[in-house]
């Protein structure tokens, strides 16, 4: 039996306790939020912009009880390197004393120039740190929620398949509650496609195409 790489988190705190509140209060998030404002002009497929997505990912992590300073700071700037042209990585390094650790985590969840999407997700799943997997799962939860505002069925199907193949096993390693939420999100998005007749229409199109060959 293969030993799990990480101890999976199975409990989810319902309320922030006073110690967690103090830890969050002592955290220097403002410099990272300032860097993230560079994403305000970056539109998202589902509407809104990438700055809001950073804040949403931060909120999801706190919702799940994560108060680790490097993890939360990285969540605030996790798309800056990839989505801001010629972004100066030193801005993260110099943000505070944890800047280098934050950048290292950001780079773990940043797609490299020589990677396609599947290779990128495979890398995090196969070799990513625990924090990288937690951050990527929170990022995907935010994206899957936003998927409810996307009207392109092929995009929705591809994104659900990708989430099932890569993110579910990732979440199963680190946080069972995130795993459950992702399953629920996949099910509701696929139900939307089914109720809209997408799968029936695709089957008819495939059948017609094969009969014409």
Coordinates of C-alpha atoms in Angstrom, one line a residue:
X1 CA 0.0 0.0 0.0
X2 CA 1.4 3.4 -1.1
X3 CA 1.9 5.8 1.8
X4 CA 0.2 9.2 1.3
X5 CA 2.7 12.0 0.6
X6 CA 0.8 14.4 2.9
X7 CA -1.6 14.0 5.8
X8 CA -5.0 14.9 4.3
X9 CA -7.0 17.5 6.2
X10 CA -10.4 16.1 7.0
X11 CA -11.8 18.7 9.5
X12 CA -13.0 22.1 8.6
X13 CA -13.1 24.9 11.2
X14 CA -16.5 26.6 11.3
X15 CA -15.4 29.9 13.0
X16 CA -12.1 31.8 13.2
X17 CA -10.8 31.6 16.8
X18 CA -9.0 34.4 18.5
X19 CA -5.5 32.9 17.9
X20 CA -6.2 32.7 14.1
X21 CA -7.6 36.2 14.1
X22 CA -4.5 37.5 15.8
X23 CA -2.3 35.6 13.3
X24 CA -4.2 37.1 10.4
X25 CA -4.1 40.6 12.0
X26 CA -0.3 40.4 12.3
X27 CA 0.0 39.4 8.6
X28 CA 1.3 41.9 6.2
X29 CA -1.1 41.3 3.2
X30 CA -1.4 44.9 2.0
X31 CA 1.9 45.0 0.0
X32 CA 0.7 41.8 -1.9
X33 CA -2.7 43.3 -2.5
X34 CA -1.1 46.3 -4.0
X35 CA 0.9 44.1 -6.4
X36 CA -2.3 42.3 -7.3
X37 CA -4.0 45.5 -8.4
X38 CA -1.9 45.1 -11.5
X39 CA -4.5 42.4 -12.5
X40 CA -7.5 44.8 -12.4
X41 CA -7.4 45.3 -16.1
X42 CA -7.2 41.6 -16.9
X43 CA -10.7 40.4 -17.8
X44 CA -11.9 36.9 -17.0
X45 CA -13.9 34.5 -19.3
X46 CA -16.8 34.5 -16.8
X47 CA -16.7 38.3 -16.2
X48 CA -15.0 40.4 -13.6
X49 CA -11.2 40.6 -13.5
X50 CA -8.2 38.7 -12.2
X51 CA -7.7 41.0 -9.2
X52 CA -11.1 39.9 -7.8
X53 CA -10.1 36.3 -8.5
X54 CA -7.0 36.7 -6.3
X55 CA -9.1 38.0 -3.4
X56 CA -11.7 35.2 -3.9
X57 CA -8.9 32.6 -3.7
X58 CA -7.7 34.2 -0.5
X59 CA -11.2 34.1 1.0
X60 CA -11.6 30.4 0.0
X61 CA -8.4 29.5 1.9
X62 CA -9.6 31.4 5.0
X63 CA -13.0 29.8 4.7
X64 CA -11.2 26.4 4.8
X65 CA -9.3 27.4 7.9
X66 CA -5.9 28.1 6.4
X67 CA -4.0 30.9 8.2
X68 CA -0.5 30.1 6.9
X69 CA 1.1 33.5 6.0
X70 CA 3.1 32.3 3.0
X71 CA 0.1 30.4 1.6
X72 CA -2.3 33.4 2.0
X73 CA 0.2 35.9 0.6
X74 CA 0.8 33.7 -2.4
X75 CA -2.9 33.4 -3.0
X76 CA -3.1 37.2 -3.3
X77 CA -0.5 37.3 -6.1
X78 CA -0.7 33.8 -7.6
X79 CA -1.5 35.0 -11.1
X80 CA 0.8 38.0 -11.3
X81 CA 3.9 36.3 -12.8
X82 CA 1.8 34.6 -15.4
X83 CA -0.7 37.3 -16.3
X84 CA 1.1 40.6 -16.0
X85 CA 3.5 41.2 -18.9
X86 CA 7.1 41.5 -17.9
X87 CA 6.2 41.4 -14.2
X88 CA 9.2 42.1 -12.0
X89 CA 9.5 39.1 -9.6
X90 CA 11.6 41.2 -7.3
X91 CA 8.5 43.1 -6.3
X92 CA 7.3 39.9 -4.5
X93 CA 10.7 39.2 -3.0
X94 CA 10.9 42.7 -1.6
X95 CA 7.3 42.9 -0.4
X96 CA 8.4 41.7 3.1
X97 CA 10.6 39.2 4.9
X98 CA 8.6 36.2 3.5
X99 CA 8.8 37.5 -0.1
X100 CA 11.2 34.8 -1.4
X101 CA 9.1 32.0 0.1
X102 CA 6.0 33.6 -1.4
X103 CA 7.5 33.8 -4.8
X104 CA 8.7 30.2 -4.7
X105 CA 5.1 29.1 -4.0
X106 CA 3.7 31.4 -6.7
X107 CA 6.2 29.9 -9.2
X108 CA 5.1 26.4 -8.3
X109 CA 1.5 27.2 -9.4
X110 CA 2.7 29.3 -12.4
X111 CA 2.6 27.6 -15.9
X112 CA 6.0 27.5 -17.4
X113 CA 6.7 28.6 -21.0
X114 CA 7.5 25.0 -22.1
X115 CA 4.3 23.5 -20.5
X116 CA 0.9 23.0 -22.0
X117 CA -2.1 23.0 -19.5
X118 CA -2.0 19.2 -18.9
X119 CA 1.8 19.2 -18.3
X120 CA 1.4 22.1 -15.9
X121 CA -1.3 20.3 -13.9
X122 CA 0.6 17.0 -14.0
X123 CA 3.6 18.7 -12.5
X124 CA 1.7 20.1 -9.6
X125 CA -0.1 16.8 -9.0
X126 CA 3.1 14.7 -9.3
X127 CA 5.7 16.9 -7.6
X128 CA 4.0 19.9 -6.1
X129 CA 4.4 20.8 -2.5
X130 CA 1.5 20.5 -0.1
X131 CA 1.0 24.3 -0.1
X132 CA 1.0 24.4 -3.9
X133 CA -1.7 21.7 -4.1
X134 CA -3.8 23.5 -1.4
X135 CA -3.5 26.8 -3.3
X136 CA -4.3 25.2 -6.7
X137 CA -7.4 23.6 -5.2
X138 CA -8.6 26.9 -3.8
X139 CA -7.9 28.5 -7.1
X140 CA -9.9 25.8 -9.0
X141 CA -12.8 26.1 -6.6
X142 CA -13.0 29.8 -7.4
X143 CA -12.8 29.1 -11.1
X144 CA -15.4 26.3 -11.0
X145 CA -17.8 28.7 -9.2
X146 CA -17.2 31.3 -11.9
X147 CA -17.9 28.6 -14.5
X148 CA -21.5 29.0 -13.6
X149 CA -21.5 32.3 -15.5
X150 CA -19.8 30.8 -18.6
X151 CA -22.1 29.9 -21.6
X152 CA -19.7 28.1 -23.8
X153 CA -20.6 24.4 -23.3
X154 CA -17.4 23.0 -24.8
X155 CA -15.3 25.1 -22.4
X156 CA -17.4 23.9 -19.5
X157 CA -17.1 20.3 -20.5
X158 CA -13.3 20.6 -20.9
X159 CA -12.9 22.4 -17.6
X160 CA -15.0 19.8 -15.8
X161 CA -13.0 16.9 -17.3
X162 CA -9.7 18.7 -16.4
X163 CA -10.9 19.2 -12.8
X164 CA -11.9 15.6 -12.4
X165 CA -8.7 14.2 -13.8
X166 CA -6.2 16.5 -12.1
X167 CA -7.8 18.5 -9.3
X168 CA -9.8 15.7 -7.6
X169 CA -6.7 13.5 -6.9
X170 CA -4.8 16.7 -5.9
X171 CA -7.5 17.6 -3.4
X172 CA -7.8 14.0 -2.1
X173 CA -4.1 14.3 -1.0
X174 CA -4.5 17.5 1.0
X175 CA -8.1 18.4 1.9
X176 CA -11.1 16.1 1.9
X177 CA -13.6 19.1 2.2
X178 CA -12.1 20.7 -0.9
X179 CA -12.4 17.4 -2.6
X180 CA -16.1 17.2 -1.8
X181 CA -16.8 20.8 -2.9
X182 CA -15.0 20.2 -6.2
X183 CA -17.1 17.0 -6.8
X184 CA -20.3 19.0 -6.2
X185 CA -19.2 21.8 -8.5
X186 CA -18.4 19.3 -11.3
X187 CA -21.8 17.6 -10.9
X188 CA -23.7 20.9 -11.0
X189 CA -21.8 22.1 -14.1
X190 CA -22.4 18.8 -15.9
X191 CA -26.0 18.9 -15.0
X192 CA -26.3 22.3 -16.6
X193 CA -24.9 20.8 -19.8
X194 CA -27.2 17.8 -19.6
X195 CA -30.3 19.9 -19.0
X196 CA -29.4 22.1 -21.9
X197 CA -29.2 19.1 -24.2
X198 CA -25.5 19.5 -24.9
X199 CA -24.6 15.8 -24.6
X200 CA -27.6 14.7 -26.7
X201 CA -26.7 17.2 -29.4
X202 CA -23.1 16.2 -29.4
X203 CA -24.0 12.5 -29.7
X204 CA -26.3 13.3 -32.7
X205 CA -23.6 15.3 -34.4
X206 CA -21.1 12.5 -33.9
X207 CA -23.5 9.9 -35.2
X208 CA -24.3 12.0 -38.2
X209 CA -20.7 12.6 -38.9
X210 CA -19.8 8.9 -38.7
X211 CA -22.7 7.9 -41.0
X212 CA -21.5 10.3 -43.7
X213 CA -18.1 8.8 -43.8

